[in-house]
Amino acid sequence: MIFLRKILFPLAILYGWITQLRNFLYDKGILKSYAFDIPVIAVGNLSVGGTGKTPQIEYLIRLLSTDFKVATLSRGYKRQSNGFILANELSTAASLGDEPYQMHLKFPNIQVAVDVDRKNGIEQLLSQETKPEIIVLDDAFQHRRVRAGLYILLTTFDELYVDDFMLPTGNLRESRSGAHRADIIIVTKCPATISEKDRKKVKDKLNTSAPLFFSAISYDDSAFSSASSMKVAELRSMSKLLVAGIAKPKPFFAYLQNDSDEIMAFPDHHQFTESDVASMLKRAGNKPIITTEKDFVRLREHQLSSPLFYLPIKTTLIADGDQLDQIILNYVGKSTRNR
């Protein structure tokens, strides 16, 4: 795989030129961007997958939804539907995509919408009888057709964008220079015990003028099923089947695993088939099945006969969390007043 990526280096150069030309056309106004008279926050990354966008979106929802009417808008990756859809009681993971459906179940007080065309999606949200006061765009850093008011760029501690290269040789969707559009940069998935010295090394490496923050993924101390819960300390000592269909499952497995556990790993956003479920049940036997929150919303629709639990995660800021909150709230407050 590494060798194949290396021989595709000329394609990476070509792809880089194409994305730079596209960004140049937007920067010069030759390609039109659309702004809206409402606070719009875009969360995204320069690389493909696995930077912790969903926990960061949830962080914003928790911060903002007590005082504002919040809507999230994403493309609904791998959903089995088309066009604009606003989540309701009939929505499923198939109609929304797994991550939007997860947010819809977790935060019933907000509006969750999907549309590949973000401009149309925002227009549709603003045409609703109950209009949002803030729209959070998921995975929209490269979506230049909509001009957000605040851009939050995520990059993982172990795979900083400055150490990466363009697709297909590396994992970058666009040149590292795209980071200049960020109003805030968050280094995600840091060790919870990261030192101030190591944070300074990363800051020097990124060499950015944007406010820089560091976050870690923290797991809940309980796993949950549709009807009950179980303490992680108890789960660790039990024999179980661990299932994950996420981009980087190793931390999830490591957090729960013991020597007697079975493990099944699937590609990110995997659409579980009846055959997959049959294999899970066979390997689980009478043991509980523990999965990620994102996978749970897809697996629960199969009505497994074995107990199915999920382990929630959230993003935790390492130092200066109040400063990050204030930057976001200042933007939202100023934009709302300007309306």
Tab-separated table of C-alpha atoms in Angstrom:
chain	number	residue	atom	x	y	z
A	1	MET	CA	0.000	0.000	0.000
A	2	ILE	CA	2.842	2.404	0.901
A	3	PHE	CA	4.643	1.526	-2.348
A	4	LEU	CA	1.465	2.162	-4.362
A	5	ARG	CA	1.039	5.564	-2.733
A	6	LYS	CA	4.613	6.475	-3.612
A	7	ILE	CA	4.273	5.595	-7.300
A	8	LEU	CA	1.078	7.694	-7.427
A	9	PHE	CA	3.099	10.788	-6.457
A	10	PRO	CA	2.556	12.499	-9.869
A	11	LEU	CA	-1.216	12.235	-9.339
A	12	ALA	CA	-0.806	13.873	-5.926
A	13	ILE	CA	0.992	16.821	-7.557
A	14	LEU	CA	-1.765	17.136	-10.156
A	15	TYR	CA	-4.480	16.912	-7.493
A	16	GLY	CA	-2.692	19.596	-5.493
A	17	TRP	CA	-2.646	21.935	-8.503
A	18	ILE	CA	-6.364	21.376	-9.103
A	19	THR	CA	-7.332	22.137	-5.502
A	20	GLN	CA	-5.065	25.206	-5.410
A	21	LEU	CA	-6.644	26.520	-8.614
A	22	ARG	CA	-10.108	25.973	-7.167
A	23	ASN	CA	-9.197	27.827	-3.971
A	24	PHE	CA	-7.630	30.658	-5.998
A	25	LEU	CA	-10.844	31.070	-8.004
A	26	TYR	CA	-12.879	31.287	-4.801
A	27	ASP	CA	-10.395	33.641	-3.136
A	28	LYS	CA	-10.574	36.019	-6.115
A	29	GLY	CA	-14.357	35.848	-6.350
A	30	ILE	CA	-14.330	34.210	-9.788
A	31	LEU	CA	-16.219	31.301	-8.251
A	32	LYS	CA	-18.969	32.692	-6.041
A	33	SER	CA	-19.318	32.020	-2.324
A	34	TYR	CA	-22.587	32.650	-0.508
A	35	ALA	CA	-22.853	34.114	2.992
A	36	PHE	CA	-25.955	34.120	5.185
A	37	ASP	CA	-27.395	36.521	7.730
A	38	ILE	CA	-26.959	33.990	10.537
A	39	PRO	CA	-23.942	32.641	12.461
A	40	VAL	CA	-22.481	29.721	10.482
A	41	ILE	CA	-19.684	27.638	12.013
A	42	ALA	CA	-17.800	25.185	9.780
A	43	VAL	CA	-15.917	22.272	11.356
A	44	GLY	CA	-13.571	20.247	9.191
A	45	ASN	CA	-10.057	19.126	8.414
A	46	LEU	CA	-7.482	19.069	5.645
A	47	SER	CA	-7.132	15.285	5.671
A	48	VAL	CA	-9.527	12.414	5.090
A	49	GLY	CA	-11.313	10.847	8.057
A	50	GLY	CA	-10.622	10.215	11.701
A	51	THR	CA	-9.891	13.658	13.165
A	52	GLY	CA	-12.765	13.678	15.663
A	53	LYS	CA	-15.283	15.908	13.897
A	54	THR	CA	-18.352	14.330	15.484
A	55	PRO	CA	-17.198	14.793	19.116
A	56	GLN	CA	-16.260	18.392	18.260
A	57	ILE	CA	-19.695	19.043	16.723
A	58	GLU	CA	-21.256	17.626	19.875
A	59	TYR	CA	-19.042	19.938	21.959
A	60	LEU	CA	-20.450	22.922	20.051
A	61	ILE	CA	-24.018	21.672	20.468
A	62	ARG	CA	-23.572	21.397	24.231
A	63	LEU	CA	-22.015	24.852	24.374
A	64	LEU	CA	-24.641	26.631	22.274
A	65	SER	CA	-27.958	24.788	22.424
A	66	THR	CA	-29.009	25.970	25.890
A	67	ASP	CA	-29.186	29.606	24.710
A	68	PHE	CA	-29.698	29.344	20.938
A	69	LYS	CA	-31.698	27.371	18.403
A	70	VAL	CA	-28.994	25.233	16.824
A	71	ALA	CA	-29.062	23.273	13.574
A	72	THR	CA	-26.403	20.955	12.188
A	73	LEU	CA	-25.986	20.387	8.471
A	74	SER	CA	-23.891	17.675	6.853
A	75	ARG	CA	-23.886	15.824	3.564
A	76	GLY	CA	-25.072	12.592	5.227
A	77	TYR	CA	-22.199	10.379	4.121
A	78	LYS	CA	-23.323	6.961	2.777
A	79	ARG	CA	-27.008	7.657	3.398
A	80	GLN	CA	-29.526	5.892	1.172
A	81	SER	CA	-31.439	9.051	0.254
A	82	ASN	CA	-31.038	12.187	-1.830
A	83	GLY	CA	-31.564	15.921	-1.490
A	84	PHE	CA	-32.426	17.880	1.644
A	85	ILE	CA	-33.769	15.961	4.628
A	86	LEU	CA	-34.613	17.351	8.053
A	87	ALA	CA	-34.545	14.676	10.750
A	88	ASN	CA	-37.837	13.679	12.353
A	89	GLU	CA	-39.311	10.755	14.300
A	90	LEU	CA	-39.344	8.589	11.155
A	91	SER	CA	-35.658	9.140	10.334
A	92	THR	CA	-33.169	6.278	10.299
A	93	ALA	CA	-29.430	5.856	9.901
A	94	ALA	CA	-30.123	4.854	6.298
A	95	SER	CA	-32.005	8.074	5.516
A	96	LEU	CA	-29.654	10.477	7.349
A	97	GLY	CA	-26.293	8.734	7.562
A	98	ASP	CA	-24.913	7.315	10.810
A	99	GLU	CA	-23.389	10.462	12.338
A	100	PRO	CA	-26.356	12.816	11.713
A	101	TYR	CA	-28.719	10.127	12.995
A	102	GLN	CA	-26.565	9.752	16.105
A	103	MET	CA	-26.837	13.519	16.732
A	104	HIS	CA	-30.588	13.434	16.121
A	105	LEU	CA	-31.031	10.732	18.779
A	106	LYS	CA	-28.618	12.348	21.210
A	107	PHE	CA	-29.830	15.955	20.889
A	108	PRO	CA	-33.576	15.912	20.151
A	109	ASN	CA	-33.795	19.644	20.955
A	110	ILE	CA	-31.812	20.699	17.859
A	111	GLN	CA	-32.495	20.493	14.126
A	112	VAL	CA	-30.393	17.936	12.240
A	113	ALA	CA	-30.353	18.217	8.451
A	114	VAL	CA	-28.466	16.633	5.564
A	115	ASP	CA	-27.839	17.936	2.064
A	116	VAL	CA	-24.862	17.524	-0.260
A	117	ASP	CA	-25.548	21.073	-1.473
A	118	ARG	CA	-24.789	23.071	1.693
A	119	LYS	CA	-26.137	26.309	0.186
A	120	ASN	CA	-29.481	24.679	-0.539
A	121	GLY	CA	-29.438	23.010	2.871
A	122	ILE	CA	-29.028	26.345	4.666
A	123	GLU	CA	-31.752	27.925	2.540
A	124	GLN	CA	-34.086	25.032	3.365
A	125	LEU	CA	-33.358	25.336	7.086
A	126	LEU	CA	-34.057	29.063	7.006
A	127	SER	CA	-37.359	28.435	5.229
A	128	GLN	CA	-38.645	26.267	8.092
A	129	GLU	CA	-41.329	27.641	10.378
A	130	THR	CA	-38.882	27.233	13.287
A	131	LYS	CA	-35.693	28.834	12.016
A	132	PRO	CA	-32.307	28.060	13.572
A	133	GLU	CA	-30.273	30.875	15.104
A	134	ILE	CA	-26.945	29.093	14.508
A	135	ILE	CA	-25.964	26.544	11.862
A	136	VAL	CA	-23.013	24.195	12.401
A	137	LEU	CA	-21.623	22.720	9.176
A	138	ASP	CA	-20.093	19.283	9.573
A	139	ASP	CA	-17.057	18.418	7.421
A	140	ALA	CA	-17.296	21.638	5.410
A	141	PHE	CA	-13.803	23.125	5.485
A	142	GLN	CA	-13.407	22.505	1.734
A	143	HIS	CA	-16.994	23.498	0.907
A	144	ARG	CA	-16.122	26.951	-0.431
A	145	ARG	CA	-19.517	27.635	-2.036
A	146	VAL	CA	-20.823	28.579	1.408
A	147	ARG	CA	-18.790	31.159	3.288
A	148	ALA	CA	-18.977	30.424	6.998
A	149	GLY	CA	-18.375	33.088	9.616
A	150	LEU	CA	-16.135	30.900	11.769
A	151	TYR	CA	-13.896	28.051	10.578
A	152	ILE	CA	-12.636	25.424	13.021
A	153	LEU	CA	-9.870	23.220	11.623
A	154	LEU	CA	-9.081	19.872	13.270
A	155	THR	CA	-5.807	17.964	12.991
A	156	THR	CA	-4.807	14.904	15.006
A	157	PHE	CA	-1.826	14.887	17.351
A	158	ASP	CA	-0.302	11.788	15.722
A	159	GLU	CA	-0.904	12.954	12.119
A	160	LEU	CA	-0.519	16.726	11.921
A	161	TYR	CA	-1.405	18.200	8.547
A	162	VAL	CA	2.085	19.718	8.260
A	163	ASP	CA	3.528	16.183	8.202
A	164	ASP	CA	1.125	14.960	5.529
A	165	PHE	CA	0.959	15.153	1.730
A	166	MET	CA	-1.737	15.376	-0.935
A	167	LEU	CA	-3.906	12.433	-1.924
A	168	PRO	CA	-3.265	9.777	-3.123
A	169	THR	CA	0.334	9.789	-1.828
A	170	GLY	CA	-0.790	11.181	1.526
A	171	ASN	CA	-4.153	11.916	3.121
A	172	LEU	CA	-4.572	15.650	2.466
A	173	ARG	CA	-7.668	16.821	0.572
A	174	GLU	CA	-5.962	20.117	-0.188
A	175	SER	CA	-2.610	21.810	0.320
A	176	ARG	CA	-1.378	22.554	3.846
A	177	SER	CA	-1.697	26.234	2.941
A	178	GLY	CA	-5.474	25.799	3.213
A	179	ALA	CA	-5.000	26.072	6.968
A	180	HIS	CA	-4.765	29.865	6.573
A	181	ARG	CA	-8.588	29.940	6.303
A	182	ALA	CA	-8.943	28.608	9.844
A	183	ASP	CA	-10.103	30.967	12.590
A	184	ILE	CA	-9.406	28.278	15.206
A	185	ILE	CA	-7.183	25.191	15.035
A	186	ILE	CA	-7.696	22.283	17.422
A	187	VAL	CA	-5.157	19.471	17.740
A	188	THR	CA	-7.339	16.468	18.540
A	189	LYS	CA	-6.760	13.025	20.053
A	190	CYS	CA	-3.861	14.227	22.173
A	191	PRO	CA	-2.585	12.138	25.080
A	192	ALA	CA	-4.596	13.248	28.107
A	193	THR	CA	-1.302	13.850	29.930
A	194	ILE	CA	0.343	15.914	27.167
A	195	SER	CA	2.817	18.357	28.704
A	196	GLU	CA	3.042	22.079	28.106
A	197	LYS	CA	6.458	21.438	26.528
A	198	ASP	CA	4.971	19.018	23.973
A	199	ARG	CA	2.137	21.441	23.228
A	200	LYS	CA	4.708	24.136	22.492
A	201	LYS	CA	6.532	21.773	20.096
A	202	VAL	CA	3.318	21.253	18.163
A	203	LYS	CA	2.567	24.980	18.162
A	204	ASP	CA	6.035	25.750	16.783
A	205	LYS	CA	5.611	23.050	14.147
A	206	LEU	CA	2.220	24.328	12.969
A	207	ASN	CA	3.511	27.930	12.984
A	208	THR	CA	0.018	29.397	12.831
A	209	SER	CA	-1.361	32.762	13.858
A	210	ALA	CA	-4.803	31.236	14.522
A	211	PRO	CA	-5.738	30.500	18.145
A	212	LEU	CA	-4.516	26.967	18.846
A	213	PHE	CA	-6.107	24.498	21.260
A	214	PHE	CA	-5.526	20.891	22.271
A	215	SER	CA	-8.138	18.233	23.024
A	216	ALA	CA	-8.294	14.588	24.027
A	217	ILE	CA	-10.928	11.934	23.511
A	218	SER	CA	-12.410	10.742	26.782
A	219	TYR	CA	-14.597	7.665	27.164
A	220	ASP	CA	-17.627	7.336	29.399
A	221	ASP	CA	-17.300	5.134	32.474
A	222	SER	CA	-20.405	3.199	31.380
A	223	ALA	CA	-21.580	1.504	28.192
A	224	PHE	CA	-25.249	1.681	27.240
A	225	SER	CA	-27.822	-0.477	25.494
A	226	SER	CA	-31.308	0.575	24.465
A	227	ALA	CA	-32.600	-0.434	27.895
A	228	SER	CA	-29.724	-0.617	30.381
A	229	SER	CA	-26.129	0.271	31.153
A	230	MET	CA	-23.011	-1.441	32.412
A	231	LYS	CA	-19.901	-0.043	34.073
A	232	VAL	CA	-16.727	-0.150	31.984
A	233	ALA	CA	-14.819	-1.596	34.944
A	234	GLU	CA	-17.189	-4.575	34.893
A	235	LEU	CA	-17.034	-4.891	31.096
A	236	ARG	CA	-13.245	-5.007	31.069
A	237	SER	CA	-13.237	-8.159	33.174
A	238	MET	CA	-15.907	-9.881	31.053
A	239	SER	CA	-15.476	-11.941	27.923
A	240	LYS	CA	-17.119	-10.018	25.050
A	241	LEU	CA	-17.139	-9.185	21.346
A	242	LEU	CA	-15.819	-5.745	20.398
A	243	VAL	CA	-17.082	-4.367	17.078
A	244	ALA	CA	-16.009	-1.132	15.363
A	245	GLY	CA	-16.548	0.374	11.925
A	246	ILE	CA	-14.639	3.628	12.414
A	247	ALA	CA	-11.531	5.123	10.832
A	248	LYS	CA	-9.165	4.488	13.772
A	249	PRO	CA	-10.555	1.807	16.114
A	250	LYS	CA	-7.381	0.898	18.048
A	251	PRO	CA	-7.980	3.267	21.013
A	252	PHE	CA	-11.551	1.963	21.376
A	253	PHE	CA	-10.372	-1.653	21.418
A	254	ALA	CA	-7.477	-0.886	23.776
A	255	TYR	CA	-9.766	0.871	26.249
A	256	LEU	CA	-12.020	-2.171	26.730
A	257	GLN	CA	-10.088	-5.248	25.634
A	258	ASN	CA	-8.915	-8.204	27.692
A	259	ASP	CA	-7.204	-11.397	26.513
A	260	SER	CA	-10.446	-13.379	26.177
A	261	ASP	CA	-12.216	-10.872	23.910
A	262	GLU	CA	-13.136	-11.326	20.264
A	263	ILE	CA	-12.602	-8.359	17.911
A	264	MET	CA	-14.255	-7.493	14.599
A	265	ALA	CA	-13.085	-4.395	12.713
A	266	PHE	CA	-14.909	-2.986	9.686
A	267	PRO	CA	-14.207	-0.004	7.374
A	268	ASP	CA	-15.347	3.463	8.440
A	269	HIS	CA	-19.115	4.032	7.959
A	270	HIS	CA	-19.564	0.346	7.106
A	271	GLN	CA	-23.117	-0.607	6.192
A	272	PHE	CA	-23.677	-3.790	8.205
A	273	THR	CA	-25.309	-6.618	6.272
A	274	GLU	CA	-27.324	-9.551	7.533
A	275	SER	CA	-24.245	-11.676	6.866
A	276	ASP	CA	-22.132	-9.368	9.063
A	277	VAL	CA	-24.704	-9.612	11.836
A	278	ALA	CA	-24.837	-13.414	11.567
A	279	SER	CA	-21.028	-13.532	11.889
A	280	MET	CA	-21.158	-11.268	14.939
A	281	LEU	CA	-23.777	-13.400	16.659
A	282	LYS	CA	-21.820	-16.570	15.915
A	283	ARG	CA	-18.594	-15.136	17.354
A	284	ALA	CA	-20.344	-13.542	20.315
A	285	GLY	CA	-22.252	-16.644	21.390
A	286	ASN	CA	-23.773	-15.638	24.717
A	287	LYS	CA	-21.281	-12.814	25.251
A	288	PRO	CA	-22.305	-9.134	25.056
A	289	ILE	CA	-21.389	-7.118	21.970
A	290	ILE	CA	-19.802	-3.717	22.615
A	291	THR	CA	-19.513	-1.185	19.805
A	292	THR	CA	-18.992	2.511	19.202
A	293	GLU	CA	-21.821	5.001	19.400
A	294	LYS	CA	-21.637	5.620	15.644
A	295	ASP	CA	-21.870	1.895	14.860
A	296	PHE	CA	-24.647	1.356	17.389
A	297	VAL	CA	-27.118	3.519	15.465
A	298	ARG	CA	-26.694	1.239	12.438
A	299	LEU	CA	-26.551	-2.074	14.284
A	300	ARG	CA	-29.581	-1.403	16.492
A	301	GLU	CA	-31.815	-1.533	13.406
A	302	HIS	CA	-30.855	-5.206	12.927
A	303	GLN	CA	-32.381	-6.151	16.315
A	304	LEU	CA	-29.543	-8.437	17.424
A	305	SER	CA	-30.391	-11.321	19.726
A	306	SER	CA	-27.199	-10.807	21.774
A	307	PRO	CA	-26.987	-7.826	24.183
A	308	LEU	CA	-25.674	-4.787	22.254
A	309	PHE	CA	-23.976	-1.910	24.083
A	310	TYR	CA	-22.198	1.248	22.913
A	311	LEU	CA	-19.482	3.296	24.577
A	312	PRO	CA	-19.970	7.081	24.317
A	313	ILE	CA	-17.019	9.399	23.770
A	314	LYS	CA	-16.594	13.145	24.018
A	315	THR	CA	-13.887	15.704	23.361
A	316	THR	CA	-12.187	17.270	26.380
A	317	LEU	CA	-10.152	20.463	26.075
A	318	ILE	CA	-6.648	20.394	27.534
A	319	ALA	CA	-6.097	23.847	29.057
A	320	ASP	CA	-7.664	27.102	27.835
A	321	GLY	CA	-11.105	25.578	27.262
A	322	ASP	CA	-12.753	28.733	28.587
A	323	GLN	CA	-10.850	30.770	26.013
A	324	LEU	CA	-12.116	28.569	23.162
A	325	ASP	CA	-15.687	28.857	24.442
A	326	GLN	CA	-15.385	32.630	24.651
A	327	ILE	CA	-14.108	32.962	21.066
A	328	ILE	CA	-17.089	30.947	19.824
A	329	LEU	CA	-19.612	32.767	22.012
A	330	ASN	CA	-18.194	36.164	21.040
A	331	TYR	CA	-18.615	35.310	17.357
A	332	VAL	CA	-22.143	34.005	17.852
A	333	GLY	CA	-23.170	36.930	20.030
A	334	LYS	CA	-21.744	39.548	17.675
A	335	SER	CA	-23.280	37.896	14.607
A	336	THR	CA	-26.651	37.578	16.275
A	337	ARG	CA	-26.634	41.238	17.348
A	338	ASN	CA	-25.677	42.295	13.822
A	339	ARG	CA	-28.843	40.656	12.538
